């Protein structure tokens, strides 16, 4: 359940997630057969500071999770309007050639971010 996941992630210190991913800025999964709901890709990366995720042709499906202004429970208390680091750092998300059905919010930086939903054939 997405709500339980947010509570779990928010209750763990950012440093532990940063040490897991290090200084990784770009993740390119183009044409890798992920074949799952997009939550399974984005939720584990929510505490990262990635700037680019390329997931074209991965078989991802579903709708993007909410990364901004969520209300997780941390230490039995609600945290209001929490925004995950990924929502603050992501500039490019390529989900072309996938089965994404809905973008709840554009999970990239406004004004200069880019979401690629479809690639035109050359």
mmCIF file with all atom_site columns, C-alpha atoms in Angstrom:
data_model
loop_
_atom_site.group_PDB
_atom_site.id
_atom_site.type_symbol
_atom_site.label_atom_id
_atom_site.label_alt_id
_atom_site.label_comp_id
_atom_site.label_asym_id
_atom_site.label_entity_id
_atom_site.label_seq_id
_atom_site.pdbx_PDB_ins_code
_atom_site.Cartn_x
_atom_site.Cartn_y
_atom_site.Cartn_z
_atom_site.occupancy
_atom_site.B_iso_or_equiv
_atom_site.pdbx_formal_charge
_atom_site.auth_seq_id
_atom_site.auth_comp_id
_atom_site.auth_asym_id
_atom_site.auth_atom_id
_atom_site.pdbx_PDB_model_num
ATOM 1   C CA . UNK A 1 1   ? 0.000  0.000  0.000   1.00 0.00 ? 1   UNK A CA 1
ATOM 2   C CA . UNK A 1 2   ? 1.375  3.395  -1.050  1.00 0.00 ? 2   UNK A CA 1
ATOM 3   C CA . UNK A 1 3   ? 0.504  5.125  2.263   1.00 0.00 ? 3   UNK A CA 1
ATOM 4   C CA . UNK A 1 4   ? 2.443  2.542  4.299   1.00 0.00 ? 4   UNK A CA 1
ATOM 5   C CA . UNK A 1 5   ? 5.407  2.869  1.969   1.00 0.00 ? 5   UNK A CA 1
ATOM 6   C CA . UNK A 1 6   ? 5.516  6.661  2.403   1.00 0.00 ? 6   UNK A CA 1
ATOM 7   C CA . UNK A 1 7   ? 5.435  6.275  6.181   1.00 0.00 ? 7   UNK A CA 1
ATOM 8   C CA . UNK A 1 8   ? 8.278  3.755  6.034   1.00 0.00 ? 8   UNK A CA 1
ATOM 9   C CA . UNK A 1 9   ? 10.430 5.894  3.756   1.00 0.00 ? 9   UNK A CA 1
ATOM 10  C CA . UNK A 1 10  ? 9.846  9.130  5.669   1.00 0.00 ? 10  UNK A CA 1
ATOM 11  C CA . UNK A 1 11  ? 10.726 7.467  8.986   1.00 0.00 ? 11  UNK A CA 1
ATOM 12  C CA . UNK A 1 12  ? 14.231 6.577  7.760   1.00 0.00 ? 12  UNK A CA 1
ATOM 13  C CA . UNK A 1 13  ? 16.997 9.136  7.639   1.00 0.00 ? 13  UNK A CA 1
ATOM 14  C CA . UNK A 1 14  ? 17.919 10.564 4.258   1.00 0.00 ? 14  UNK A CA 1
ATOM 15  C CA . UNK A 1 15  ? 21.584 9.719  4.890   1.00 0.00 ? 15  UNK A CA 1
ATOM 16  C CA . UNK A 1 16  ? 20.933 5.975  4.746   1.00 0.00 ? 16  UNK A CA 1
ATOM 17  C CA . UNK A 1 17  ? 19.233 6.326  1.342   1.00 0.00 ? 17  UNK A CA 1
ATOM 18  C CA . UNK A 1 18  ? 21.997 8.604  0.079   1.00 0.00 ? 18  UNK A CA 1
ATOM 19  C CA . UNK A 1 19  ? 24.652 6.091  1.093   1.00 0.00 ? 19  UNK A CA 1
ATOM 20  C CA . UNK A 1 20  ? 22.748 3.368  -0.773  1.00 0.00 ? 20  UNK A CA 1
ATOM 21  C CA . UNK A 1 21  ? 22.579 5.341  -4.033  1.00 0.00 ? 21  UNK A CA 1
ATOM 22  C CA . UNK A 1 22  ? 25.729 7.398  -3.532  1.00 0.00 ? 22  UNK A CA 1
ATOM 23  C CA . UNK A 1 23  ? 26.019 10.332 -5.878  1.00 0.00 ? 23  UNK A CA 1
ATOM 24  C CA . UNK A 1 24  ? 24.033 8.663  -8.671  1.00 0.00 ? 24  UNK A CA 1
ATOM 25  C CA . UNK A 1 25  ? 22.460 11.385 -10.825 1.00 0.00 ? 25  UNK A CA 1
ATOM 26  C CA . UNK A 1 26  ? 21.129 9.485  -13.841 1.00 0.00 ? 26  UNK A CA 1
ATOM 27  C CA . UNK A 1 27  ? 19.426 6.120  -14.129 1.00 0.00 ? 27  UNK A CA 1
ATOM 28  C CA . UNK A 1 28  ? 19.047 4.626  -17.611 1.00 0.00 ? 28  UNK A CA 1
ATOM 29  C CA . UNK A 1 29  ? 16.818 1.544  -17.802 1.00 0.00 ? 29  UNK A CA 1
ATOM 30  C CA . UNK A 1 30  ? 15.957 1.976  -21.490 1.00 0.00 ? 30  UNK A CA 1
ATOM 31  C CA . UNK A 1 31  ? 14.642 -1.291 -22.969 1.00 0.00 ? 31  UNK A CA 1
ATOM 32  C CA . UNK A 1 32  ? 15.238 -3.251 -19.733 1.00 0.00 ? 32  UNK A CA 1
ATOM 33  C CA . UNK A 1 33  ? 12.246 -5.568 -19.176 1.00 0.00 ? 33  UNK A CA 1
ATOM 34  C CA . UNK A 1 34  ? 11.053 -4.066 -15.866 1.00 0.00 ? 34  UNK A CA 1
ATOM 35  C CA . UNK A 1 35  ? 7.421  -5.015 -16.698 1.00 0.00 ? 35  UNK A CA 1
ATOM 36  C CA . UNK A 1 36  ? 5.804  -3.728 -13.498 1.00 0.00 ? 36  UNK A CA 1
ATOM 37  C CA . UNK A 1 37  ? 3.805  -0.844 -12.065 1.00 0.00 ? 37  UNK A CA 1
ATOM 38  C CA . UNK A 1 38  ? 5.677  2.469  -12.119 1.00 0.00 ? 38  UNK A CA 1
ATOM 39  C CA . UNK A 1 39  ? 5.344  2.627  -8.307  1.00 0.00 ? 39  UNK A CA 1
ATOM 40  C CA . UNK A 1 40  ? 7.868  -0.202 -8.090  1.00 0.00 ? 40  UNK A CA 1
ATOM 41  C CA . UNK A 1 41  ? 10.393 2.011  -9.858  1.00 0.00 ? 41  UNK A CA 1
ATOM 42  C CA . UNK A 1 42  ? 9.687  5.462  -8.420  1.00 0.00 ? 42  UNK A CA 1
ATOM 43  C CA . UNK A 1 43  ? 8.794  4.707  -4.795  1.00 0.00 ? 43  UNK A CA 1
ATOM 44  C CA . UNK A 1 44  ? 12.139 3.093  -3.887  1.00 0.00 ? 44  UNK A CA 1
ATOM 45  C CA . UNK A 1 45  ? 13.874 6.078  -5.520  1.00 0.00 ? 45  UNK A CA 1
ATOM 46  C CA . UNK A 1 46  ? 11.785 8.711  -3.687  1.00 0.00 ? 46  UNK A CA 1
ATOM 47  C CA . UNK A 1 47  ? 14.583 9.604  -1.248  1.00 0.00 ? 47  UNK A CA 1
ATOM 48  C CA . UNK A 1 48  ? 17.198 9.893  -3.998  1.00 0.00 ? 48  UNK A CA 1
ATOM 49  C CA . UNK A 1 49  ? 18.394 13.052 -5.719  1.00 0.00 ? 49  UNK A CA 1
ATOM 50  C CA . UNK A 1 50  ? 18.359 11.665 -9.256  1.00 0.00 ? 50  UNK A CA 1
ATOM 51  C CA . UNK A 1 51  ? 18.098 14.273 -11.985 1.00 0.00 ? 51  UNK A CA 1
ATOM 52  C CA . UNK A 1 52  ? 17.275 11.926 -14.874 1.00 0.00 ? 52  UNK A CA 1
ATOM 53  C CA . UNK A 1 53  ? 15.370 8.642  -15.194 1.00 0.00 ? 53  UNK A CA 1
ATOM 54  C CA . UNK A 1 54  ? 15.194 7.017  -18.620 1.00 0.00 ? 54  UNK A CA 1
ATOM 55  C CA . UNK A 1 55  ? 12.633 4.221  -18.595 1.00 0.00 ? 55  UNK A CA 1
ATOM 56  C CA . UNK A 1 56  ? 11.616 4.033  -22.253 1.00 0.00 ? 56  UNK A CA 1
ATOM 57  C CA . UNK A 1 57  ? 10.506 0.615  -23.472 1.00 0.00 ? 57  UNK A CA 1
ATOM 58  C CA . UNK A 1 58  ? 10.574 -0.949 -20.005 1.00 0.00 ? 58  UNK A CA 1
ATOM 59  C CA . UNK A 1 59  ? 7.011  -2.251 -19.857 1.00 0.00 ? 59  UNK A CA 1
ATOM 60  C CA . UNK A 1 60  ? 6.099  0.045  -16.958 1.00 0.00 ? 60  UNK A CA 1
ATOM 61  C CA . UNK A 1 61  ? 2.373  0.578  -16.403 1.00 0.00 ? 61  UNK A CA 1
ATOM 62  C CA . UNK A 1 62  ? -0.095 2.351  -14.143 1.00 0.00 ? 62  UNK A CA 1
ATOM 63  C CA . UNK A 1 63  ? -0.059 5.897  -12.812 1.00 0.00 ? 63  UNK A CA 1
ATOM 64  C CA . UNK A 1 64  ? 2.779  7.824  -11.232 1.00 0.00 ? 64  UNK A CA 1
ATOM 65  C CA . UNK A 1 65  ? 2.814  8.035  -7.437  1.00 0.00 ? 65  UNK A CA 1
ATOM 66  C CA . UNK A 1 66  ? 2.406  11.342 -5.649  1.00 0.00 ? 66  UNK A CA 1
ATOM 67  C CA . UNK A 1 67  ? 5.823  12.643 -4.583  1.00 0.00 ? 67  UNK A CA 1
ATOM 68  C CA . UNK A 1 68  ? 4.853  16.116 -3.376  1.00 0.00 ? 68  UNK A CA 1
ATOM 69  C CA . UNK A 1 69  ? 2.831  17.226 -0.372  1.00 0.00 ? 69  UNK A CA 1
ATOM 70  C CA . UNK A 1 70  ? 2.179  13.728 0.983   1.00 0.00 ? 70  UNK A CA 1
ATOM 71  C CA . UNK A 1 71  ? 1.191  13.149 4.598   1.00 0.00 ? 71  UNK A CA 1
ATOM 72  C CA . UNK A 1 72  ? 3.142  10.158 5.952   1.00 0.00 ? 72  UNK A CA 1
ATOM 73  C CA . UNK A 1 73  ? 3.038  8.963  9.538   1.00 0.00 ? 73  UNK A CA 1
ATOM 74  C CA . UNK A 1 74  ? 6.439  9.196  11.259  1.00 0.00 ? 74  UNK A CA 1
ATOM 75  C CA . UNK A 1 75  ? 6.792  8.002  14.851  1.00 0.00 ? 75  UNK A CA 1
ATOM 76  C CA . UNK A 1 76  ? 2.983  7.832  15.150  1.00 0.00 ? 76  UNK A CA 1
ATOM 77  C CA . UNK A 1 77  ? 2.585  11.462 14.070  1.00 0.00 ? 77  UNK A CA 1
ATOM 78  C CA . UNK A 1 78  ? 1.341  12.824 10.759  1.00 0.00 ? 78  UNK A CA 1
ATOM 79  C CA . UNK A 1 79  ? 3.880  14.868 8.820   1.00 0.00 ? 79  UNK A CA 1
ATOM 80  C CA . UNK A 1 80  ? 2.036  17.417 6.707   1.00 0.00 ? 80  UNK A CA 1
ATOM 81  C CA . UNK A 1 81  ? 3.003  18.404 3.174   1.00 0.00 ? 81  UNK A CA 1
ATOM 82  C CA . UNK A 1 82  ? 6.187  16.319 2.981   1.00 0.00 ? 82  UNK A CA 1
ATOM 83  C CA . UNK A 1 83  ? 7.952  16.425 -0.386  1.00 0.00 ? 83  UNK A CA 1
ATOM 84  C CA . UNK A 1 84  ? 10.431 13.693 -1.254  1.00 0.00 ? 84  UNK A CA 1
ATOM 85  C CA . UNK A 1 85  ? 13.902 14.667 -2.561  1.00 0.00 ? 85  UNK A CA 1
ATOM 86  C CA . UNK A 1 86  ? 13.243 13.044 -5.951  1.00 0.00 ? 86  UNK A CA 1
ATOM 87  C CA . UNK A 1 87  ? 10.414 15.535 -6.577  1.00 0.00 ? 87  UNK A CA 1
ATOM 88  C CA . UNK A 1 88  ? 12.864 18.383 -5.968  1.00 0.00 ? 88  UNK A CA 1
ATOM 89  C CA . UNK A 1 89  ? 15.722 17.058 -8.101  1.00 0.00 ? 89  UNK A CA 1
ATOM 90  C CA . UNK A 1 90  ? 14.196 15.198 -11.080 1.00 0.00 ? 90  UNK A CA 1
ATOM 91  C CA . UNK A 1 91  ? 14.552 17.161 -14.319 1.00 0.00 ? 91  UNK A CA 1
ATOM 92  C CA . UNK A 1 92  ? 13.929 14.474 -16.960 1.00 0.00 ? 92  UNK A CA 1
ATOM 93  C CA . UNK A 1 93  ? 11.641 11.443 -16.910 1.00 0.00 ? 93  UNK A CA 1
ATOM 94  C CA . UNK A 1 94  ? 11.365 9.369  -20.087 1.00 0.00 ? 94  UNK A CA 1
ATOM 95  C CA . UNK A 1 95  ? 8.471  6.911  -19.944 1.00 0.00 ? 95  UNK A CA 1
ATOM 96  C CA . UNK A 1 96  ? 7.921  6.679  -23.689 1.00 0.00 ? 96  UNK A CA 1
ATOM 97  C CA . UNK A 1 97  ? 6.984  3.301  -25.166 1.00 0.00 ? 97  UNK A CA 1
ATOM 98  C CA . UNK A 1 98  ? 5.420  2.194  -21.858 1.00 0.00 ? 98  UNK A CA 1
ATOM 99  C CA . UNK A 1 99  ? 1.870  1.607  -20.625 1.00 0.00 ? 99  UNK A CA 1
ATOM 100 C CA . UNK A 1 100 ? 1.695  4.563  -18.219 1.00 0.00 ? 100 UNK A CA 1
ATOM 101 C CA . UNK A 1 101 ? -1.981 5.480  -17.939 1.00 0.00 ? 101 UNK A CA 1
ATOM 102 C CA . UNK A 1 102 ? -1.909 8.577  -15.756 1.00 0.00 ? 102 UNK A CA 1
ATOM 103 C CA . UNK A 1 103 ? 0.463  11.238 -14.465 1.00 0.00 ? 103 UNK A CA 1
ATOM 104 C CA . UNK A 1 104 ? -0.963 12.417 -11.140 1.00 0.00 ? 104 UNK A CA 1
ATOM 105 C CA . UNK A 1 105 ? 1.414  15.303 -11.190 1.00 0.00 ? 105 UNK A CA 1
ATOM 106 C CA . UNK A 1 106 ? 4.393  15.979 -13.372 1.00 0.00 ? 106 UNK A CA 1
ATOM 107 C CA . UNK A 1 107 ? 7.177  14.528 -11.231 1.00 0.00 ? 107 UNK A CA 1
ATOM 108 C CA . UNK A 1 108 ? 9.830  16.902 -12.608 1.00 0.00 ? 108 UNK A CA 1
ATOM 109 C CA . UNK A 1 109 ? 10.970 20.419 -11.873 1.00 0.00 ? 109 UNK A CA 1
ATOM 110 C CA . UNK A 1 110 ? 8.567  23.065 -13.215 1.00 0.00 ? 110 UNK A CA 1
ATOM 111 C CA . UNK A 1 111 ? 9.708  25.474 -15.939 1.00 0.00 ? 111 UNK A CA 1
ATOM 112 C CA . UNK A 1 112 ? 12.767 23.483 -17.055 1.00 0.00 ? 112 UNK A CA 1
ATOM 113 C CA . UNK A 1 113 ? 11.862 19.825 -16.499 1.00 0.00 ? 113 UNK A CA 1
ATOM 114 C CA . UNK A 1 114 ? 10.913 17.388 -19.239 1.00 0.00 ? 114 UNK A CA 1
ATOM 115 C CA . UNK A 1 115 ? 8.591  14.391 -19.278 1.00 0.00 ? 115 UNK A CA 1
ATOM 116 C CA . UNK A 1 116 ? 8.743  12.269 -22.425 1.00 0.00 ? 116 UNK A CA 1
ATOM 117 C CA . UNK A 1 117 ? 5.548  10.306 -22.949 1.00 0.00 ? 117 UNK A CA 1
ATOM 118 C CA . UNK A 1 118 ? 5.869  9.379  -26.595 1.00 0.00 ? 118 UNK A CA 1
ATOM 119 C CA . UNK A 1 119 ? 8.699  9.233  -29.106 1.00 0.00 ? 119 UNK A CA 1
ATOM 120 C CA . UNK A 1 120 ? 7.947  9.912  -32.724 1.00 0.00 ? 120 UNK A CA 1
ATOM 121 C CA . UNK A 1 121 ? 9.247  7.384  -35.241 1.00 0.00 ? 121 UNK A CA 1
ATOM 122 C CA . UNK A 1 122 ? 11.933 8.793  -37.547 1.00 0.00 ? 122 UNK A CA 1
#
